[in-house]
Structures are given as C-alpha cells and as structure tokens.
Amino acid sequence: METELHGFSYSVYTWIVRFALLEKSVKYHSIEVNPFSDSGHPAHPFGKVPLLIHNGFRLYETSAIIRYVDLAFPGPSLQPEDARGRARVDQIISIVDNYAYWPLVRQVSSHGYFNKAFGLEVDHSVLMAGLDAAPKILSALDGLVAEQGLIKTGQLSLADIHLGPIISYFNMAPEGAKQLKSYRQLSRWWGAISKQRGVEKTMPKLPRLK
Ligand SMILES: N[C@@H](CCC(=O)N[C@@H](CS)C(=O)NCC(=O)O)C(=O)O
C-alpha cells in the first residue's frame, strides 16, 4: 500500500491532513510542493495543496481527503455515528472552509504573524479586515465546540482536526490571540486541542515572533 501526500510545510490545510493521517497511524511519503510559486502545484487542477494519492487514487480538497482517510484506514473512527453529531462535525468543517480560512489564516495570521516572522511586507489594512471579520466566526465556533468538540465528547473528531490548525495559526498573531481569549469555550477547546499528541507531532516548525 502506497500513500503519498503532496503538501507544503507551512500550509495549514496540509497540516490538517498530516494530523488526520497521524490519528489513523498511516505511514506515507511527503512530497513538498510550494503552491505559492508562480505555477502553483502542477498536479492539482487549482494549483493548490494538499493532494493525496493512495494506491493510485488521487484526491484533493482537504475535507474530502480527511473523510477518506478516516474511512479507508483502520483505527478509531474520527466521525460520530449519530446523525446530529455527524452533522455538527460537517458543519464545523464547512464553516472553516467557507468563512474562517480566509480571514483567520490568510488575513490575520499571514499579516499578524507570518509576514512579520519571515520579514515580508505586512499590510495592516488586510490584518484589520481579518480582525473585523473574526468575531462573527469565533462566536459561531464558540457555541459549536461547546456542543461537538473534544472537550464536550472526550473524543477527537474530524471537526477538531480541521479546526485545530486554523485556530493555531490565528492564535500565532498577537492580535488573534487577544481576540481568541474573549471566547471562553473556544479558548478552553483550543487549550485541550493544543496539548494533543497529534497536534504536537504534526505542527509545522515555525519561528517565534521577535
Ligand atoms: N479548498 C482547498 C484549499 C486548499 C488551499 O487553499 N491550500 C493553500 C495552502 S494552505 C494553497 O495551496 N494556496 C495556494 C494559493 O492559494 O495559491 C482544500 O480544501 O484543500
């Protein structure tokens, strides 16, 4: 059985897939591709990462990949059996992809942490746009992780795996960390997730802000 993950070390979506693969104890080869280069990832129709290849089966879109990993490999299930639990997991994943990724990661984390840490240009208007958009998203997630998340269920699910790296990146920006503190359930949830072995083992190695 051959599993290949095409990803980029700093990509938050690649981190999500690494986290799911680790939870299912899947051994795989990592292929490093920078999707932010001029050509993007040539093997991905939209030039992005991640892309998983499992015995010739090629799959892109992170949410599809982690659901596939959960079903295709043995080990504890990462999705609740009941309809409502499963729906909440899917809802959190969908919120991440449709509402959270851009403001929390590409605006707040990129301009409040990454560009500073890597000596790149910081656009404060982009950072502010992300910070303005964040409360609505954090507030929705605060309620949802209280209902379906590690601290409520005691079990790691695909929702925790999809959301954890996103909140981690947001929290790396001091402005993001300050906002996160106002959301009690989400902060508690993040406190528990950040101590998970899967997070520690799959987290990208990143410089601290000076
Ligand atoms: N919808 C895609 C999004 C993947 C994505 O945006 N990946 C980022 C890295 S975290 C990327 O490749 N960005 C390159 C670009 O936007 O040009 C998924 O769920 O996998």
PDB file of C-alpha atoms and ligand atoms in Angstrom:
ATOM      1  CA  MET A   1       0.000   0.000   0.000  1.00  0.00           C
ATOM      2  CA  GLU A   2       1.451   3.291  -1.088  1.00  0.00           C
ATOM      3  CA  THR A   3       0.325   6.654   0.269  1.00  0.00           C
ATOM      4  CA  GLU A   4       1.735   9.975  -0.893  1.00  0.00           C
ATOM      5  CA  LEU A   5       0.923  13.411   0.472  1.00  0.00           C
ATOM      6  CA  HIS A   6       1.744  16.394  -1.707  1.00  0.00           C
ATOM      7  CA  GLY A   7       1.870  19.406   0.555  1.00  0.00           C
ATOM      8  CA  PHE A   8       3.771  22.455   1.716  1.00  0.00           C
ATOM      9  CA  SER A   9       5.315  22.613   5.178  1.00  0.00           C
ATOM     10  CA  TYR A  10       3.667  25.913   6.155  1.00  0.00           C
ATOM     11  CA  SER A  11       0.291  25.107   4.599  1.00  0.00           C
ATOM     12  CA  VAL A  12      -2.440  24.911   7.212  1.00  0.00           C
ATOM     13  CA  TYR A  13      -4.521  22.577   5.032  1.00  0.00           C
ATOM     14  CA  THR A  14      -1.565  20.223   4.626  1.00  0.00           C
ATOM     15  CA  TRP A  15      -1.209  20.254   8.414  1.00  0.00           C
ATOM     16  CA  ILE A  16      -4.863  19.174   8.757  1.00  0.00           C
ATOM     17  CA  VAL A  17      -4.220  16.148   6.526  1.00  0.00           C
ATOM     18  CA  ARG A  18      -0.986  15.254   8.377  1.00  0.00           C
ATOM     19  CA  PHE A  19      -2.966  15.381  11.630  1.00  0.00           C
ATOM     20  CA  ALA A  20      -5.666  13.019  10.277  1.00  0.00           C
ATOM     21  CA  LEU A  21      -3.050  10.615   8.866  1.00  0.00           C
ATOM     22  CA  LEU A  22      -1.278  10.508  12.223  1.00  0.00           C
ATOM     23  CA  GLU A  23      -4.504   9.807  14.122  1.00  0.00           C
ATOM     24  CA  LYS A  24      -5.107   6.834  11.817  1.00  0.00           C
ATOM     25  CA  SER A  25      -1.444   5.744  12.095  1.00  0.00           C
ATOM     26  CA  VAL A  26      -0.998   5.907   8.312  1.00  0.00           C
ATOM     27  CA  LYS A  27       2.555   5.736   7.001  1.00  0.00           C
ATOM     28  CA  TYR A  28       3.097   7.942   3.960  1.00  0.00           C
ATOM     29  CA  HIS A  29       5.648   9.717   1.799  1.00  0.00           C
ATOM     30  CA  SER A  30       5.665  13.516   1.866  1.00  0.00           C
ATOM     31  CA  ILE A  31       6.250  15.415  -1.354  1.00  0.00           C
ATOM     32  CA  GLU A  32       6.997  19.103  -0.733  1.00  0.00           C
ATOM     33  CA  VAL A  33       5.461  21.480  -3.310  1.00  0.00           C
ATOM     34  CA  ASN A  34       5.143  25.248  -2.916  1.00  0.00           C
ATOM     35  CA  PRO A  35       1.632  26.197  -4.116  1.00  0.00           C
ATOM     36  CA  PHE A  36       2.509  29.883  -3.820  1.00  0.00           C
ATOM     37  CA  SER A  37       5.124  29.598  -6.578  1.00  0.00           C
ATOM     38  CA  ASP A  38       4.207  31.007  -9.998  1.00  0.00           C
ATOM     39  CA  SER A  39       2.957  27.681 -11.346  1.00  0.00           C
ATOM     40  CA  GLY A  40       1.289  26.503  -8.120  1.00  0.00           C
ATOM     41  CA  HIS A  41       1.111  22.748  -7.748  1.00  0.00           C
ATOM     42  CA  PRO A  42       1.148  21.399 -11.334  1.00  0.00           C
ATOM     43  CA  ALA A  43      -0.625  18.151 -10.351  1.00  0.00           C
ATOM     44  CA  HIS A  44      -3.562  19.972  -8.702  1.00  0.00           C
ATOM     45  CA  PRO A  45      -6.221  21.366 -11.058  1.00  0.00           C
ATOM     46  CA  PHE A  46      -6.389  24.559  -8.969  1.00  0.00           C
ATOM     47  CA  GLY A  47      -2.655  24.729  -8.285  1.00  0.00           C
ATOM     48  CA  LYS A  48      -3.082  24.154  -4.551  1.00  0.00           C
ATOM     49  CA  VAL A  49      -2.077  21.695  -1.853  1.00  0.00           C
ATOM     50  CA  PRO A  50      -2.786  19.234  -0.322  1.00  0.00           C
ATOM     51  CA  LEU A  51      -3.217  16.320  -2.688  1.00  0.00           C
ATOM     52  CA  LEU A  52      -3.327  12.717  -1.503  1.00  0.00           C
ATOM     53  CA  ILE A  53      -2.530   9.684  -3.633  1.00  0.00           C
ATOM     54  CA  HIS A  54      -3.438   6.301  -2.156  1.00  0.00           C
ATOM     55  CA  ASN A  55      -2.689   3.262  -4.305  1.00  0.00           C
ATOM     56  CA  GLY A  56      -3.258   5.327  -7.434  1.00  0.00           C
ATOM     57  CA  PHE A  57      -6.427   7.026  -6.124  1.00  0.00           C
ATOM     58  CA  ARG A  58      -5.814  10.784  -6.386  1.00  0.00           C
ATOM     59  CA  LEU A  59      -7.804  13.083  -4.136  1.00  0.00           C
ATOM     60  CA  TYR A  60      -7.770  16.811  -3.484  1.00  0.00           C
ATOM     61  CA  GLU A  61      -9.905  19.034  -1.220  1.00  0.00           C
ATOM     62  CA  THR A  62      -8.921  18.693   2.402  1.00  0.00           C
ATOM     63  CA  SER A  63     -12.375  17.862   3.759  1.00  0.00           C
ATOM     64  CA  ALA A  64     -12.732  15.011   1.230  1.00  0.00           C
ATOM     65  CA  ILE A  65      -9.209  13.793   1.990  1.00  0.00           C
ATOM     66  CA  ILE A  66      -9.686  13.575   5.751  1.00  0.00           C
ATOM     67  CA  ARG A  67     -13.065  11.853   5.411  1.00  0.00           C
ATOM     68  CA  TYR A  68     -11.452   9.373   3.020  1.00  0.00           C
ATOM     69  CA  VAL A  69      -8.519   8.804   5.388  1.00  0.00           C
ATOM     70  CA  ASP A  70     -10.952   8.135   8.222  1.00  0.00           C
ATOM     71  CA  LEU A  71     -12.895   5.544   6.224  1.00  0.00           C
ATOM     72  CA  ALA A  72     -10.104   3.946   4.180  1.00  0.00           C
ATOM     73  CA  PHE A  73      -7.749   3.160   7.061  1.00  0.00           C
ATOM     74  CA  PRO A  74      -8.249   1.148  10.234  1.00  0.00           C
ATOM     75  CA  GLY A  75      -8.182   2.671  13.682  1.00  0.00           C
ATOM     76  CA  PRO A  76     -10.670   4.578  15.800  1.00  0.00           C
ATOM     77  CA  SER A  77     -13.382   6.366  13.834  1.00  0.00           C
ATOM     78  CA  LEU A  78     -12.996  10.131  13.715  1.00  0.00           C
ATOM     79  CA  GLN A  79     -16.681  10.751  12.951  1.00  0.00           C
ATOM     80  CA  PRO A  80     -19.666  10.335  15.276  1.00  0.00           C
ATOM     81  CA  GLU A  81     -22.168   7.621  14.369  1.00  0.00           C
ATOM     82  CA  ASP A  82     -25.298   9.604  15.170  1.00  0.00           C
ATOM     83  CA  ALA A  83     -26.885  11.922  12.611  1.00  0.00           C
ATOM     84  CA  ARG A  84     -26.676  15.063  14.727  1.00  0.00           C
ATOM     85  CA  GLY A  85     -23.093  14.520  15.848  1.00  0.00           C
ATOM     86  CA  ARG A  86     -22.043  13.850  12.246  1.00  0.00           C
ATOM     87  CA  ALA A  87     -23.937  16.939  11.063  1.00  0.00           C
ATOM     88  CA  ARG A  88     -22.152  19.136  13.632  1.00  0.00           C
ATOM     89  CA  VAL A  89     -18.781  17.800  12.529  1.00  0.00           C
ATOM     90  CA  ASP A  90     -19.637  18.535   8.891  1.00  0.00           C
ATOM     91  CA  GLN A  91     -20.949  21.969   9.870  1.00  0.00           C
ATOM     92  CA  ILE A  92     -17.699  22.949  11.631  1.00  0.00           C
ATOM     93  CA  ILE A  93     -15.634  21.736   8.664  1.00  0.00           C
ATOM     94  CA  SER A  94     -17.815  23.748   6.303  1.00  0.00           C
ATOM     95  CA  ILE A  95     -17.546  26.898   8.441  1.00  0.00           C
ATOM     96  CA  VAL A  96     -13.762  26.567   8.422  1.00  0.00           C
ATOM     97  CA  ASP A  97     -13.619  26.283   4.631  1.00  0.00           C
ATOM     98  CA  ASN A  98     -16.261  28.854   3.741  1.00  0.00           C
ATOM     99  CA  TYR A  99     -15.922  31.537   6.414  1.00  0.00           C
ATOM    100  CA  ALA A 100     -12.866  31.057   8.641  1.00  0.00           C
ATOM    101  CA  TYR A 101      -9.853  30.176   6.473  1.00  0.00           C
ATOM    102  CA  TRP A 102      -9.537  33.443   4.610  1.00  0.00           C
ATOM    103  CA  PRO A 103      -9.935  36.000   7.446  1.00  0.00           C
ATOM    104  CA  LEU A 104      -8.346  33.943  10.223  1.00  0.00           C
ATOM    105  CA  VAL A 105      -5.429  32.479   8.265  1.00  0.00           C
ATOM    106  CA  ARG A 106      -4.823  34.475   5.102  1.00  0.00           C
ATOM    107  CA  GLN A 107      -5.578  37.858   6.637  1.00  0.00           C
ATOM    108  CA  VAL A 108      -4.865  37.732  10.392  1.00  0.00           C
ATOM    109  CA  SER A 109      -2.237  35.004  10.601  1.00  0.00           C
ATOM    110  CA  SER A 110      -0.451  35.944   7.360  1.00  0.00           C
ATOM    111  CA  HIS A 111      -0.199  39.649   8.202  1.00  0.00           C
ATOM    112  CA  GLY A 112      -0.135  39.454  12.010  1.00  0.00           C
ATOM    113  CA  TYR A 113       2.351  36.601  12.252  1.00  0.00           C
ATOM    114  CA  PHE A 114       3.816  35.024   9.086  1.00  0.00           C
ATOM    115  CA  ASN A 115       4.910  38.058   7.132  1.00  0.00           C
ATOM    116  CA  LYS A 116       6.401  39.594  10.284  1.00  0.00           C
ATOM    117  CA  ALA A 117       8.220  36.391  11.237  1.00  0.00           C
ATOM    118  CA  PHE A 118       9.599  35.926   7.705  1.00  0.00           C
ATOM    119  CA  GLY A 119      10.487  39.590   7.132  1.00  0.00           C
ATOM    120  CA  LEU A 120       7.863  40.060   4.402  1.00  0.00           C
ATOM    121  CA  GLU A 121       5.674  43.084   3.829  1.00  0.00           C
ATOM    122  CA  VAL A 122       2.809  43.461   6.304  1.00  0.00           C
ATOM    123  CA  ASP A 123      -0.397  45.030   5.038  1.00  0.00           C
ATOM    124  CA  HIS A 124      -2.182  46.444   8.081  1.00  0.00           C
ATOM    125  CA  SER A 125      -5.399  47.012   6.155  1.00  0.00           C
ATOM    126  CA  VAL A 126      -5.570  43.274   5.375  1.00  0.00           C
ATOM    127  CA  LEU A 127      -4.848  42.433   9.020  1.00  0.00           C
ATOM    128  CA  MET A 128      -7.604  44.818  10.153  1.00  0.00           C
ATOM    129  CA  ALA A 129     -10.094  43.350   7.648  1.00  0.00           C
ATOM    130  CA  GLY A 130      -9.433  39.892   9.098  1.00  0.00           C
ATOM    131  CA  LEU A 131      -9.767  41.125  12.668  1.00  0.00           C
ATOM    132  CA  ASP A 132     -13.063  42.825  11.808  1.00  0.00           C
ATOM    133  CA  ALA A 133     -14.448  39.642  10.257  1.00  0.00           C
ATOM    134  CA  ALA A 134     -13.225  37.308  13.020  1.00  0.00           C
ATOM    135  CA  PRO A 135     -15.740  37.924  15.876  1.00  0.00           C
ATOM    136  CA  LYS A 136     -18.725  36.581  13.943  1.00  0.00           C
ATOM    137  CA  ILE A 137     -16.771  33.413  13.083  1.00  0.00           C
ATOM    138  CA  LEU A 138     -15.289  32.916  16.560  1.00  0.00           C
ATOM    139  CA  SER A 139     -18.678  33.428  18.154  1.00  0.00           C
ATOM    140  CA  ALA A 140     -20.295  30.757  15.931  1.00  0.00           C
ATOM    141  CA  LEU A 141     -17.453  28.331  16.634  1.00  0.00           C
ATOM    142  CA  ASP A 142     -17.583  29.065  20.378  1.00  0.00           C
ATOM    143  CA  GLY A 143     -21.135  27.671  20.521  1.00  0.00           C
ATOM    144  CA  LEU A 144     -20.379  24.734  18.243  1.00  0.00           C
ATOM    145  CA  VAL A 145     -17.280  23.437  20.041  1.00  0.00           C
ATOM    146  CA  ALA A 146     -19.279  23.545  23.270  1.00  0.00           C
ATOM    147  CA  GLU A 147     -21.704  21.113  21.644  1.00  0.00           C
ATOM    148  CA  GLN A 148     -19.429  18.967  19.463  1.00  0.00           C
ATOM    149  CA  GLY A 149     -15.737  19.051  20.170  1.00  0.00           C
ATOM    150  CA  LEU A 150     -13.076  17.323  22.184  1.00  0.00           C
ATOM    151  CA  ILE A 151     -13.957  18.976  25.490  1.00  0.00           C
ATOM    152  CA  LYS A 152     -17.619  18.022  25.135  1.00  0.00           C
ATOM    153  CA  THR A 153     -17.332  14.499  23.735  1.00  0.00           C
ATOM    154  CA  GLY A 154     -13.922  13.433  25.076  1.00  0.00           C
ATOM    155  CA  GLN A 155     -13.155  12.105  21.588  1.00  0.00           C
ATOM    156  CA  LEU A 156     -11.172  13.654  18.800  1.00  0.00           C
ATOM    157  CA  SER A 157     -13.203  14.096  15.617  1.00  0.00           C
ATOM    158  CA  LEU A 158     -12.590  15.411  12.119  1.00  0.00           C
ATOM    159  CA  ALA A 159     -14.058  18.736  13.314  1.00  0.00           C
ATOM    160  CA  ASP A 160     -11.270  19.083  15.911  1.00  0.00           C
ATOM    161  CA  ILE A 161      -8.697  18.040  13.313  1.00  0.00           C
ATOM    162  CA  HIS A 162      -9.984  20.522  10.712  1.00  0.00           C
ATOM    163  CA  LEU A 163     -10.401  23.430  13.101  1.00  0.00           C
ATOM    164  CA  GLY A 164      -7.334  22.944  15.342  1.00  0.00           C
ATOM    165  CA  PRO A 165      -4.634  24.051  12.880  1.00  0.00           C
ATOM    166  CA  ILE A 166      -6.765  27.038  11.768  1.00  0.00           C
ATOM    167  CA  ILE A 167      -7.129  28.302  15.343  1.00  0.00           C
ATOM    168  CA  SER A 168      -3.455  27.607  15.993  1.00  0.00           C
ATOM    169  CA  TYR A 169      -2.447  29.845  13.074  1.00  0.00           C
ATOM    170  CA  PHE A 170      -4.879  32.573  14.133  1.00  0.00           C
ATOM    171  CA  ASN A 171      -3.500  32.395  17.684  1.00  0.00           C
ATOM    172  CA  MET A 172       0.081  32.925  16.451  1.00  0.00           C
ATOM    173  CA  ALA A 173      -0.779  36.525  15.583  1.00  0.00           C
ATOM    174  CA  PRO A 174      -0.808  38.529  18.854  1.00  0.00           C
ATOM    175  CA  GLU A 175      -3.962  40.326  17.674  1.00  0.00           C
ATOM    176  CA  GLY A 176      -5.634  36.957  17.009  1.00  0.00           C
ATOM    177  CA  ALA A 177      -4.570  35.548  20.389  1.00  0.00           C
ATOM    178  CA  LYS A 178      -6.082  38.595  22.090  1.00  0.00           C
ATOM    179  CA  GLN A 179      -9.423  38.115  20.333  1.00  0.00           C
ATOM    180  CA  LEU A 180      -9.499  34.371  20.975  1.00  0.00           C
ATOM    181  CA  LYS A 181      -9.294  34.943  24.757  1.00  0.00           C
ATOM    182  CA  SER A 182     -12.776  36.529  24.696  1.00  0.00           C
ATOM    183  CA  TYR A 183     -14.362  33.250  23.538  1.00  0.00           C
ATOM    184  CA  ARG A 184     -14.452  31.056  26.612  1.00  0.00           C
ATOM    185  CA  GLN A 185     -15.488  27.721  25.104  1.00  0.00           C
ATOM    186  CA  LEU A 186     -13.285  28.066  22.074  1.00  0.00           C
ATOM    187  CA  SER A 187     -10.302  29.033  24.272  1.00  0.00           C
ATOM    188  CA  ARG A 188     -10.918  26.011  26.527  1.00  0.00           C
ATOM    189  CA  TRP A 189     -11.273  23.802  23.482  1.00  0.00           C
ATOM    190  CA  TRP A 190      -8.052  25.178  21.974  1.00  0.00           C
ATOM    191  CA  GLY A 191      -6.268  24.627  25.328  1.00  0.00           C
ATOM    192  CA  ALA A 192      -7.238  20.943  25.152  1.00  0.00           C
ATOM    193  CA  ILE A 193      -6.525  20.501  21.436  1.00  0.00           C
ATOM    194  CA  SER A 194      -3.108  22.163  21.625  1.00  0.00           C
ATOM    195  CA  LYS A 195      -1.998  19.507  24.116  1.00  0.00           C
ATOM    196  CA  GLN A 196      -2.981  16.620  21.830  1.00  0.00           C
ATOM    197  CA  ARG A 197      -0.112  14.419  20.721  1.00  0.00           C
ATOM    198  CA  GLY A 198      -1.357  14.702  17.125  1.00  0.00           C
ATOM    199  CA  VAL A 199      -1.013  18.491  17.198  1.00  0.00           C
ATOM    200  CA  GLU A 200       2.450  18.433  18.716  1.00  0.00           C
ATOM    201  CA  LYS A 201       3.679  15.808  16.249  1.00  0.00           C
ATOM    202  CA  THR A 202       2.298  17.359  13.070  1.00  0.00           C
ATOM    203  CA  MET A 203       2.605  21.100  13.740  1.00  0.00           C
ATOM    204  CA  PRO A 204       4.852  22.960  11.269  1.00  0.00           C
ATOM    205  CA  LYS A 205       8.156  24.184  12.683  1.00  0.00           C
ATOM    206  CA  LEU A 206       7.781  27.928  12.715  1.00  0.00           C
ATOM    207  CA  PRO A 207       9.899  30.792  14.037  1.00  0.00           C
ATOM    208  CA  ARG A 208       8.704  32.825  17.008  1.00  0.00           C
ATOM    209  CA  LEU A 209       7.860  36.476  16.502  1.00  0.00           C
ATOM    210  CA  LYS A 210      10.726  38.743  17.574  1.00  0.00           C
TER     211      LYS A 210
HETATM  212  N1  LIG B   1     -10.171  24.048  -0.976  1.00  0.00           N
HETATM  213  C1  LIG B   1      -8.803  23.593  -0.833  1.00  0.00           C
HETATM  214  C2  LIG B   1      -7.972  24.768  -0.325  1.00  0.00           C
HETATM  215  C3  LIG B   1      -6.504  24.436  -0.260  1.00  0.00           C
HETATM  216  C4  LIG B   1      -5.672  25.683  -0.091  1.00  0.00           C
HETATM  217  O1  LIG B   1      -6.165  26.831  -0.179  1.00  0.00           O
HETATM  218  N2  LIG B   1      -4.396  25.458   0.128  1.00  0.00           N
HETATM  219  C5  LIG B   1      -3.496  26.565   0.219  1.00  0.00           C
HETATM  220  C6  LIG B   1      -2.358  26.261   1.180  1.00  0.00           C
HETATM  221  S1  LIG B   1      -2.958  26.167   2.848  1.00  0.00           S
HETATM  222  C7  LIG B   1      -2.872  26.792  -1.133  1.00  0.00           C
HETATM  223  O2  LIG B   1      -2.489  25.840  -1.797  1.00  0.00           O
HETATM  224  N3  LIG B   1      -2.759  28.048  -1.543  1.00  0.00           N
HETATM  225  C8  LIG B   1      -2.126  28.418  -2.758  1.00  0.00           C
HETATM  226  C9  LIG B   1      -2.862  29.529  -3.428  1.00  0.00           C
HETATM  227  O3  LIG B   1      -3.910  29.939  -2.940  1.00  0.00           O
HETATM  228  O4  LIG B   1      -2.367  29.978  -4.464  1.00  0.00           O
HETATM  229  C10 LIG B   1      -8.737  22.401   0.119  1.00  0.00           C
HETATM  230  O5  LIG B   1      -9.676  22.228   0.899  1.00  0.00           O
HETATM  231  O6  LIG B   1      -7.803  21.622   0.047  1.00  0.00           O
END
